[in-house]
XYZ file of C-alpha atoms in Angstrom:
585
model
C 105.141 57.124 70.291
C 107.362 53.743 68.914
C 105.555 52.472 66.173
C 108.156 49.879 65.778
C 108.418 50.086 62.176
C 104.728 48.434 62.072
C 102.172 50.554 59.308
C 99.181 49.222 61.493
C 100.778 51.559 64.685
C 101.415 54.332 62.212
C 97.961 54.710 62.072
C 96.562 54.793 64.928
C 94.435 57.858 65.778
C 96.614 60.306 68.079
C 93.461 60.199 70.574
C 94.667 56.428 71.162
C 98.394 57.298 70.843
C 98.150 59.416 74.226
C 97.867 56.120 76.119
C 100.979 54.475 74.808
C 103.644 54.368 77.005
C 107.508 53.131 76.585
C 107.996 49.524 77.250
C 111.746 50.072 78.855
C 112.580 46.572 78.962
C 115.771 47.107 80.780
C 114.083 47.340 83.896
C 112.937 43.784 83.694
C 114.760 42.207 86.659
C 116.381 38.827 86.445
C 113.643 37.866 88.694
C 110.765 39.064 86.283
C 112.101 36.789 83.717
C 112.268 33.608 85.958
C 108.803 34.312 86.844
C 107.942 34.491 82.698
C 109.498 31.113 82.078
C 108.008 29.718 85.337
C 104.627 30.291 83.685
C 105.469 29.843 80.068
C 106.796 26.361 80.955
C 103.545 25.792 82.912
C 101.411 26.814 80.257
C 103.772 24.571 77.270
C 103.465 21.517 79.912
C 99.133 21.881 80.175
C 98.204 23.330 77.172
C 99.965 21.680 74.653
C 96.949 19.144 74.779
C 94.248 21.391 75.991
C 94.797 24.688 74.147
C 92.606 25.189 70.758
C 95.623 26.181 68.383
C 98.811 24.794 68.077
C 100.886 26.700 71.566
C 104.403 26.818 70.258
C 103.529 28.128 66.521
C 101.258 30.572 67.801
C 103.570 31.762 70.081
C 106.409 32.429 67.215
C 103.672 33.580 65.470
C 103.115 36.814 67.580
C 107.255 36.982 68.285
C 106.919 35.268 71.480
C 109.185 32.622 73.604
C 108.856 30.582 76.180
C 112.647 31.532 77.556
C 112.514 35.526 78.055
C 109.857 38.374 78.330
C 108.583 39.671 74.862
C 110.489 42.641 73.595
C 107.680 44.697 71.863
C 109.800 44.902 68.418
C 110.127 41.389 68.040
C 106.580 41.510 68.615
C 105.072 44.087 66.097
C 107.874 42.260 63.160
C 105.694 38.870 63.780
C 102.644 40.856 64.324
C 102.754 42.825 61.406
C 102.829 40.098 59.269
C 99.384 39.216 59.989
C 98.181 42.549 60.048
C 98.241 43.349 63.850
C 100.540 45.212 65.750
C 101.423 45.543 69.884
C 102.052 48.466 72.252
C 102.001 48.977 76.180
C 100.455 51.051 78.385
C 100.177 51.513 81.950
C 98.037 49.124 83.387
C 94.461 49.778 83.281
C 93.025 51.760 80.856
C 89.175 52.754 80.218
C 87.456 49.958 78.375
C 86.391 52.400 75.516
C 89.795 53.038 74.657
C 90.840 49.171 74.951
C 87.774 48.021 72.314
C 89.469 50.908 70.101
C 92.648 49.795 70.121
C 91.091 46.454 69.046
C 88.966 47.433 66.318
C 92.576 49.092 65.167
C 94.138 45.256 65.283
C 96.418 46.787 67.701
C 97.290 44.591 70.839
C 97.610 46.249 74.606
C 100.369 45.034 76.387
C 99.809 45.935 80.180
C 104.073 46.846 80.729
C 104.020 45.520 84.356
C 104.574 41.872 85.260
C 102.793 40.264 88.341
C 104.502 39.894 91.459
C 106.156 36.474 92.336
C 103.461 36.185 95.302
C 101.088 36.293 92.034
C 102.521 34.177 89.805
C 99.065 31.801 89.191
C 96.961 34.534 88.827
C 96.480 38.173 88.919
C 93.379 40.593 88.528
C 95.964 43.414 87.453
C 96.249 43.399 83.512
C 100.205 42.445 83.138
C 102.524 41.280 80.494
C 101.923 37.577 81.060
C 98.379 37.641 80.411
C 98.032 40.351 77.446
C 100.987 38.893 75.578
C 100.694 34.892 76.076
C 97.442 34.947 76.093
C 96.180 37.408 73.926
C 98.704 37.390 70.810
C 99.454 33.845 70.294
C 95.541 32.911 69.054
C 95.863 35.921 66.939
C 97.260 34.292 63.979
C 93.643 32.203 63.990
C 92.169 33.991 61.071
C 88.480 33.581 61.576
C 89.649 34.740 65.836
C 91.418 37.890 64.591
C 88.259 38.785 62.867
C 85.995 38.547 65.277
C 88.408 40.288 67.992
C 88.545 43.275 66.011
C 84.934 43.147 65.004
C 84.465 43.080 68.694
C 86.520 46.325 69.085
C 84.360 47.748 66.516
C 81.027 46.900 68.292
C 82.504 47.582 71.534
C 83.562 51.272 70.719
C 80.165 52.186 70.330
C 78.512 50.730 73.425
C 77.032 53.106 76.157
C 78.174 52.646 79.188
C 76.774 54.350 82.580
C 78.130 56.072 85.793
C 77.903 53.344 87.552
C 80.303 51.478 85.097
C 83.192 54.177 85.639
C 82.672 53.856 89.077
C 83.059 49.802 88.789
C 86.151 50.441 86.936
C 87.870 52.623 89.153
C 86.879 50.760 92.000
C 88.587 47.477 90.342
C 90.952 49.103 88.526
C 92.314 50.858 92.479
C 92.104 47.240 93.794
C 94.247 45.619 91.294
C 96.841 48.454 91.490
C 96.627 47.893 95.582
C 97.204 43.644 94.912
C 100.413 44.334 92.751
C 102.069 46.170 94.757
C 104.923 45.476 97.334
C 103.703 47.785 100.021
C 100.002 47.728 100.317
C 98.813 46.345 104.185
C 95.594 44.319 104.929
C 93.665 47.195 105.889
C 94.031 49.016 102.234
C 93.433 45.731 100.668
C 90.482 45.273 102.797
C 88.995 48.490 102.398
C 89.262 48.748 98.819
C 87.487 45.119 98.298
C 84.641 46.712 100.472
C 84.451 49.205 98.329
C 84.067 47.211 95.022
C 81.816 45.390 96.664
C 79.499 48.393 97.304
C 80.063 49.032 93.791
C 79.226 46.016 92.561
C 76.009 45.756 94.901
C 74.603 49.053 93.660
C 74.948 48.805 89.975
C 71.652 48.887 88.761
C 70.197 47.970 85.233
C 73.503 46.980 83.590
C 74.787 49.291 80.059
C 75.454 48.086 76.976
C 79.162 48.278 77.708
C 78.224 46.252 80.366
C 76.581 43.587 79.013
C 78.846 43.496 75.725
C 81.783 43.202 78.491
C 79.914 39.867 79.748
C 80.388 38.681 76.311
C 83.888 39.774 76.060
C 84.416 37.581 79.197
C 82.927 34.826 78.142
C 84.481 34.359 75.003
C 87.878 36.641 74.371
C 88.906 35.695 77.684
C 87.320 32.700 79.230
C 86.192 31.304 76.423
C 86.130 27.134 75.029
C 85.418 25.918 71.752
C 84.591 22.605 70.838
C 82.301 20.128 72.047
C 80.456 20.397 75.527
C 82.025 16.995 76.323
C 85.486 17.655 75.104
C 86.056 21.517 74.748
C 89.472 23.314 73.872
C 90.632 26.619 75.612
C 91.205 29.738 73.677
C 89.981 32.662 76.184
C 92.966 34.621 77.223
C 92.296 34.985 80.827
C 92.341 30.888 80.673
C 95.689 30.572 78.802
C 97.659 33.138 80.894
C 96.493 31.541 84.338
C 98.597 28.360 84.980
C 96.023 27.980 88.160
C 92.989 28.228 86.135
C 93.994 26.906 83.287
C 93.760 22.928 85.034
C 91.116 24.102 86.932
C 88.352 24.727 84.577
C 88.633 21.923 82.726
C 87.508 19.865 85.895
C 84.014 18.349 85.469
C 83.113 20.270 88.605
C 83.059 23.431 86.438
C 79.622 23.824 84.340
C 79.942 23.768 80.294
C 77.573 25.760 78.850
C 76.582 25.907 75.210
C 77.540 30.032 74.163
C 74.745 31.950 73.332
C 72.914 35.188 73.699
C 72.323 34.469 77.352
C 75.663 34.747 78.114
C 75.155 38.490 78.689
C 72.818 37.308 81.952
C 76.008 36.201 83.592
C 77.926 38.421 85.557
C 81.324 38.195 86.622
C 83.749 38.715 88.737
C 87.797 39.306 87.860
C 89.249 38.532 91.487
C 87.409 34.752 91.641
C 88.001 31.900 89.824
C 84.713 31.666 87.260
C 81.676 29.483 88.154
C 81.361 28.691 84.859
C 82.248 28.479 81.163
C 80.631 28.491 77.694
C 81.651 26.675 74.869
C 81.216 27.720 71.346
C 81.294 25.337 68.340
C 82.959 27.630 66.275
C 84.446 31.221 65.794
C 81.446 31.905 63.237
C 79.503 31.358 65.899
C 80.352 34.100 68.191
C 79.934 36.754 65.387
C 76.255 35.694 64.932
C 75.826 35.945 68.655
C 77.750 39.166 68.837
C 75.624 40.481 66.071
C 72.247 39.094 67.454
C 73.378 41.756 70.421
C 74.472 44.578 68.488
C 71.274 44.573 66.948
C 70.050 45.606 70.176
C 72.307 48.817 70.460
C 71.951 52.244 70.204
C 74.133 52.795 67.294
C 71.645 50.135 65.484
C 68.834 50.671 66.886
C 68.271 54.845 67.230
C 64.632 56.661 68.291
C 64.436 58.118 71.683
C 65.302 54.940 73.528
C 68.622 55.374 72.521
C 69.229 58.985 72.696
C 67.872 58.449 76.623
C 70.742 55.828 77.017
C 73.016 58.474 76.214
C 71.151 61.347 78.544
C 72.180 58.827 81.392
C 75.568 58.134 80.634
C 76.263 62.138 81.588
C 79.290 61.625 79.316
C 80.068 62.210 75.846
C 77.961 60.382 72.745
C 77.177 61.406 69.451
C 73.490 61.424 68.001
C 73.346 60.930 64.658
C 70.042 62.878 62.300
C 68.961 60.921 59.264
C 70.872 63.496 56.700
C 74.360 61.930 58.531
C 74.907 65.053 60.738
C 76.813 63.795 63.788
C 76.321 66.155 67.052
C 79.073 65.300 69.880
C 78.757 66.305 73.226
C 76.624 65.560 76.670
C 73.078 65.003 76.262
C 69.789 65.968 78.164
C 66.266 65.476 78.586
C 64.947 68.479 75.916
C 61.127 66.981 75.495
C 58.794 64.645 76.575
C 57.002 63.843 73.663
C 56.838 60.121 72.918
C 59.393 60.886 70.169
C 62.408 63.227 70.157
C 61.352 66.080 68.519
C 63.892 68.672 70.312
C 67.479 67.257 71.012
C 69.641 69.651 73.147
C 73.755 69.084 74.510
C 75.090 71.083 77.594
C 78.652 71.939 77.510
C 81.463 71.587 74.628
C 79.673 70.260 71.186
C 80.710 69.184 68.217
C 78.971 69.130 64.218
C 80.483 66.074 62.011
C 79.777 63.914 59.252
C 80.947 61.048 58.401
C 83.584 60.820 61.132
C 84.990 64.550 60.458
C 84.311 67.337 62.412
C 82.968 70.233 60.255
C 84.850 73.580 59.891
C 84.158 76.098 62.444
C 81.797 73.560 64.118
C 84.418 72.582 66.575
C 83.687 72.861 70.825
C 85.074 76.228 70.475
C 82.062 77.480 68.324
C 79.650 75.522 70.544
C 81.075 75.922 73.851
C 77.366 76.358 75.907
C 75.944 73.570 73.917
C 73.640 72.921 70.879
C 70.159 72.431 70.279
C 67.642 71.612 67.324
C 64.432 70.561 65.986
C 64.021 66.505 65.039
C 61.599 65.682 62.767
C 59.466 66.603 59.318
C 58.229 69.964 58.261
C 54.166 70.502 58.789
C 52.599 69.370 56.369
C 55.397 67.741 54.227
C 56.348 63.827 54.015
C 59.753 64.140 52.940
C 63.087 65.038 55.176
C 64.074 68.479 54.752
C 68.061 66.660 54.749
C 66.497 65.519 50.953
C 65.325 68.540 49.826
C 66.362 69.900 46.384
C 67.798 73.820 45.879
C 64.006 74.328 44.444
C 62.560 72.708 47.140
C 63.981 74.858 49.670
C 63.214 78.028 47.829
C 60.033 76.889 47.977
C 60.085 76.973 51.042
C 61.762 80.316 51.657
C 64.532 78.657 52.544
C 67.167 80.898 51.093
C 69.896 83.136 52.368
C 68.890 87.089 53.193
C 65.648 86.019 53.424
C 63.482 85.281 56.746
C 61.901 82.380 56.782
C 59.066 80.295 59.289
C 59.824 76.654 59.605
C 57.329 74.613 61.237
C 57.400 71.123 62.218
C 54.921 68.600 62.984
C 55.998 68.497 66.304
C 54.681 72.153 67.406
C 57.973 73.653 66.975
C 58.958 76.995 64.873
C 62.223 78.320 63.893
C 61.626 81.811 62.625
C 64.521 83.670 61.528
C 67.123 84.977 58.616
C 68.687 82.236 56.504
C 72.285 83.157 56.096
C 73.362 79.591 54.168
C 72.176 76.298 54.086
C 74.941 73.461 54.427
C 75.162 70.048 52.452
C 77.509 67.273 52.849
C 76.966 64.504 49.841
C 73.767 65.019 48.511
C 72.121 65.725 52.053
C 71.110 69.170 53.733
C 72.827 68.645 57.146
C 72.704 72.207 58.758
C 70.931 75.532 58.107
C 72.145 78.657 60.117
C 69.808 81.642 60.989
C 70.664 85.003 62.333
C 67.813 86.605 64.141
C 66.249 83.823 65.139
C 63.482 82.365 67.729
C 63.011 78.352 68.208
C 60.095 77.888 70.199
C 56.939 75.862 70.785
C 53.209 76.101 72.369
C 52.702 80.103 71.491
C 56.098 80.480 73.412
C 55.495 78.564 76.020
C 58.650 76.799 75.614
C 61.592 78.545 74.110
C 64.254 77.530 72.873
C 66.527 80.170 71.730
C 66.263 83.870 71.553
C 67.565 86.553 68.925
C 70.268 87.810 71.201
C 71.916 84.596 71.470
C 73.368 84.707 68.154
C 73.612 82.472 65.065
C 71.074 79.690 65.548
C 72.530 76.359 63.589
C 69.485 73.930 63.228
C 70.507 70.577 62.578
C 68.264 69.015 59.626
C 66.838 65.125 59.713
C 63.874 63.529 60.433
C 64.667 61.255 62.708
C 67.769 60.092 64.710
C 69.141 57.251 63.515
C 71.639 56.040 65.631
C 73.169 56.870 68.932
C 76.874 55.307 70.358
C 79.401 56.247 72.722
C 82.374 59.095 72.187
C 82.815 61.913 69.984
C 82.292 61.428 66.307
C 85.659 62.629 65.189
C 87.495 61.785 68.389
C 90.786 63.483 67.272
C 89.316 66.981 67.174
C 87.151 66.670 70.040
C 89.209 67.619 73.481
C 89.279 64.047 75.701
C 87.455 64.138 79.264
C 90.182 61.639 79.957
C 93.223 62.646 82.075
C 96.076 62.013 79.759
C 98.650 59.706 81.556
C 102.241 60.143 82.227
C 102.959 57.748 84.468
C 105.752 55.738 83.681
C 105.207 51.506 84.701
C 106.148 50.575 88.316
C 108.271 47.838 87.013
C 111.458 47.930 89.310
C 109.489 48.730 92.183
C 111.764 45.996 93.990
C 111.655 46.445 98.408
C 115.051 46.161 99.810
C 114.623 42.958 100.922
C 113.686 41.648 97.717
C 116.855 43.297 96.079
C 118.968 39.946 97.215
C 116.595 37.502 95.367
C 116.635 39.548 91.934
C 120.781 39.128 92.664
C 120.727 35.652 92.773
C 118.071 34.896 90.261
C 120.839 37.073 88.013
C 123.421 34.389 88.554
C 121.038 31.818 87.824
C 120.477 33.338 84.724
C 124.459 33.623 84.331
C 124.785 29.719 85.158
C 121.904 28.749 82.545
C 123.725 31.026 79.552
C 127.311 29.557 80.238
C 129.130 26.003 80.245
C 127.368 24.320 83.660
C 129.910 24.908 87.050
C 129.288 22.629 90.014
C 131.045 25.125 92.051
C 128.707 28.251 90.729
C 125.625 26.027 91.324
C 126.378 24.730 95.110
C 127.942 29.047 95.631
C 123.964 29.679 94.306
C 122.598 27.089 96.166
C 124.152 27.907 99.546
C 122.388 31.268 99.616
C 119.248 29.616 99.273
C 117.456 29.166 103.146
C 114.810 27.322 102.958
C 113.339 29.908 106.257
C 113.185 32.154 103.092
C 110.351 30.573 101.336
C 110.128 33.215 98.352
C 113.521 31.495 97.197
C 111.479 28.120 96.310
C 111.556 29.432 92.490
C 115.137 30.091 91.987
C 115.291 26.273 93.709
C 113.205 24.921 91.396
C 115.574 27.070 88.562
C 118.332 25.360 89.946
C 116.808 21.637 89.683
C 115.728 22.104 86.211
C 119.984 23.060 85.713
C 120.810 20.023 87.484
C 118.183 17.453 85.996
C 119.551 18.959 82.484
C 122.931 17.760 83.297
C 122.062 14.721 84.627
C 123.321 15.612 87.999
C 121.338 13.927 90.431
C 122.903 14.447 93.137
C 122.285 17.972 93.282
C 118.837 17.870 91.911
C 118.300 15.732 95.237
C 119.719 18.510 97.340
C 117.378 20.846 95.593
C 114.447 18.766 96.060
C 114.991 18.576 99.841
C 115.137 22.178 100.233
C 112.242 22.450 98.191
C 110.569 19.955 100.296
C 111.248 21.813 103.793
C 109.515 24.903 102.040
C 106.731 23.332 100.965
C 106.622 21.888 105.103
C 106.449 25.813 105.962
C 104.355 26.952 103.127
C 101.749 24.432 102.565
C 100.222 26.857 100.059
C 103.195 26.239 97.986
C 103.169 22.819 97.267
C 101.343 22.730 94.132
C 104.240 25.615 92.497
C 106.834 23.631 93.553
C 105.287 20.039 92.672
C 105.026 21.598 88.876
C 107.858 23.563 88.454
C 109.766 19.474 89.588
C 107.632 17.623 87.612
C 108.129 19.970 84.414
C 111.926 20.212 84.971
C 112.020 16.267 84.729
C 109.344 16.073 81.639
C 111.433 18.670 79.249
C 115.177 16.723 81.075
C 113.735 13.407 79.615
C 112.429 14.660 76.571
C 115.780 16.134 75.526
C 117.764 12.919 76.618
């Protein structure tokens, strides 16, 4: 992986380095970059008076320009100065991972760029919206802590099966929008199918409702005053649509709270509404005021039931700071947990590190174990002394009977008793029956082996992934896709050609006779060539030659007579061109 010469990409965990992929900036077409400047031009014109921070030092701030499409160096040298760094990936990747890379202070950068038939707005993550809106707000110190306290938070939130499904379902659509040769009847098909989705969800996760508040605030969010709020949401700054849009009085402003996480979204619609916040202090206290609400905070059987229903990997956590990894299920139905039992590949940690020979390997069928205090004693076994647990026969070679106050009894040889700080974490048995109710209910049996019991009184807290996520295997396909950047149809390949010599015209001494060559190429039947028009008027109005901006403008104006839809695009890209000519005059 490129770390760019950037410490904060050096470290990175190599569970989050599998999604990295090359940015490969040469395939960038001459086209892509028109599109950029399109945007960044549109976004300089609106939100120099509408965006929170100051647009033109943030953007040098994170390495960016409004002229060409960020190179991911020239990124991670600004970046790093600030303590953040930049990588791409490809496209969508699961939420858990993105709130990681966060909490790192590491910025994705979706590789792709939108297609020209896109330009206002696009579900697909792309390069436009992760980079301009994203990394320019990032040198807001009070923003850049909450964004990576978010990723923090956000790493541990449960999510369900119904969530995965939601983001596949969206994640397929966006991939179908984006590109070139998707027909109406995929496109219609897969929105049905989101829309199932989204119909059949059920009680929302945590992941899901601490997504609501990502919306809300990281990338639709205002700050400010209900009556005259700035933008600083991401999803707002990148969209040169939305961007005018929401500000309308015809959107609601609502004051951010807590009961932001009641409103649902949806990624392919303009939003219904917005909330403002006064401040960034603001959203940490609401962001804590739901984290208090979480598993990993909150612990008990609740929590540990979250997890059973996720049917993916989470980590329960005893009171002596034992961490068990792995996929949960129903083990009692006491009003407490008193058994707590994993099928499949398992993992022991503490404190974030897996313990030796404790790995999935060791507990490959799962693991199982007692929660709660001994019989007749108030203290955790976890805070036992060495005399305390000789007391208690707890001692290797000898066999021992452990009962707890739940009803159940581990009987068996100690072989060693395992401490990590001051704590008792595991003891192993050989020899060994865990049951309950005179046998009733058994839990393991002699012949299975070496029984390790896991030691606490309670469990404490409950989140999402393995513990030590480096060491445990990933239930993620790793991918090796490379980004669909030059995916350019033949008919297309003309376009990228001339926008090229555009780009050759703008870099040199201005030639009449290269502009009108340019220009002639340009039928107006074509209506996809109303942006390299509008590149060519912004030449002319820049040398004061009016003449030719005229000619542009009438093409421009026989488009927009074809393609009402366009009128807007081209009425902006005109009205910029003349704003930044007159400025510089």
């Amino acid at each position: 992986m490129e770390t760019y010469n950037n410490v904060v990409l050096e470290q990175l965990p190599k569970h989050l380095k599998r999604f990295v992929v090359a940015q490969q900036y040469e395939r960038y077409t001459a086209l892509d970059q028109a599109l950029w400047r399109y945007v960044m031009r549109q976004n300089y014109s609106f939100l120099k008076d509408v965006a929170y921070y100051p647009y033109i030092p943030g953007l040098k701030k994170a390495g960016l320009s409004i002229a060409r499409i960020p190179d991911l160096q020239q990124m991670n040298d600004s970046l790093k100065l600030i303590g953040w760094g930049a990588v791409t990936v490809d496209g969508f990747i699961p939420p858990s991972a993105f709130m990681e890379f966060q909490a790192h202070r590491v910025l994705v950068i979706a590789a792709d760029i939108r297609q020209l038939e896109h330009i206002e707005y696009t579900p697909a993550p792309d390069i436009i919206h992760e980079s301009s809106g994203h990394a320019p707000i990032i040198g807001e110190p009070d923003y850049a802590v909450y964004l990576q306290y978010f990723g923090e938070i956000g790493t541990k939130a449960l999510s369900s099966r119904k969530d995965f499904e939601l983001y596949e379902a969206i994640r397929h659509l966006s991939i179908l929008k984006e590109h070139a040769g998707t027909t109406e009847a995929e496109l219609a098909e897969a929105e049905s199918h989101l829309k199932t989705v989204q119909d059949n969800m059920g009680e929302p996760s945590e992941m899901a409702l601490l997504s609501r508040l990502h919306w809300w605030t990281v990338e639709y969010g205002l700050i400010g005053s209900l009556e005259d709020p700035k933008i600083y949401g991401a999803g707002l700054l990148s969209s040169i649509g939305e961007s005018a849009s929401c500000m309308q009085k015809s959107v609601p402003k609502l004051p951010y709270d807590l009961d932001a996480v009641n409103y649902a979204y949806d990624i392919t619609k303009p939003q219904p509404q917005l909330f403002v916040t006064p401040d960034f202090e603001h959203l940490m206290k609401v962001l804590n005021q739901f984290a208090d609400t979480m598993a990993f905070r909150v612990g008990g059987k609740q929590s540990l039931e979250k997890a059973i229903d996720c049917q993916a990997v989470c980590t329960a956590v005893y009171s002596s700071g034992l961490q068990v990894s792995g996929v949960f299920k129903t083990a009692n139905s006491d009003q407490a947990i008193s058994y707590l039992q994993t099928v499949g590949p398992t993992a022991l940690a503490f404190s974030g590190k897996q313990l030796a020979e404790h790995g999935t390997n060791y507990h490959r069928e799962g693991f199982g174990s007692p929660v709660g205090l001994l019989e007749n004693s108030p203290k955790d076994l976890a805070d036992f002394s060495d005399e305390e647990l000789i007391d208690y026969g707890i001692r290797p070679g000898k066999r021992c009977s452990l009962r707890f106050s739940s009803g159940i009894v581990v009987e068996g040889v100690v072989m060693k008793a395992l401490r990590q700080e001051t704590k008792v974490v595991l003891i192993s048995f050989e020899d060994c029956e865990v049951y309950r109710n005179d046998r009733m209910e058994i839990y393991f049996k002699p012949e299975w082996g070496t029984y390790d019991m896991a030691v606490g009184a309670e469990i404490v807290s409950v989140f999402a992934g393995a513990a030590d996520k480096d060491t445990y295997p990933s239930v993620d396909e790793k991918t090796e896709e490379t980004p669909n950047l030059s995916h350019i149809p033949i008919e297309d390949s003309k376009l990228v050609a001339i926008h090229a010599c555009i780009g050759k015209l703008r870099s040199e001494s201005f030639d009449r006779k290269s502009w009108k060559d340019i220009f002639d190429q340009l039928y107006t039947e074509i209506t996809d060539n109303w942006l390299a028009l509008v590149e060519l008027y912004e030449i002319a109005w820049a040398h004061h030659v009016y003449e030719l901006t005229q000619e542009a403008e009438s093409k421009l104006s026989a488009i927009i007579a074809i393609r009402p839809s366009l009128k807007k695009l081209i009425e902006d890209g005109i009205r910029v061109a003349k704003e930044e000519a007159l400025n510089n005059h």
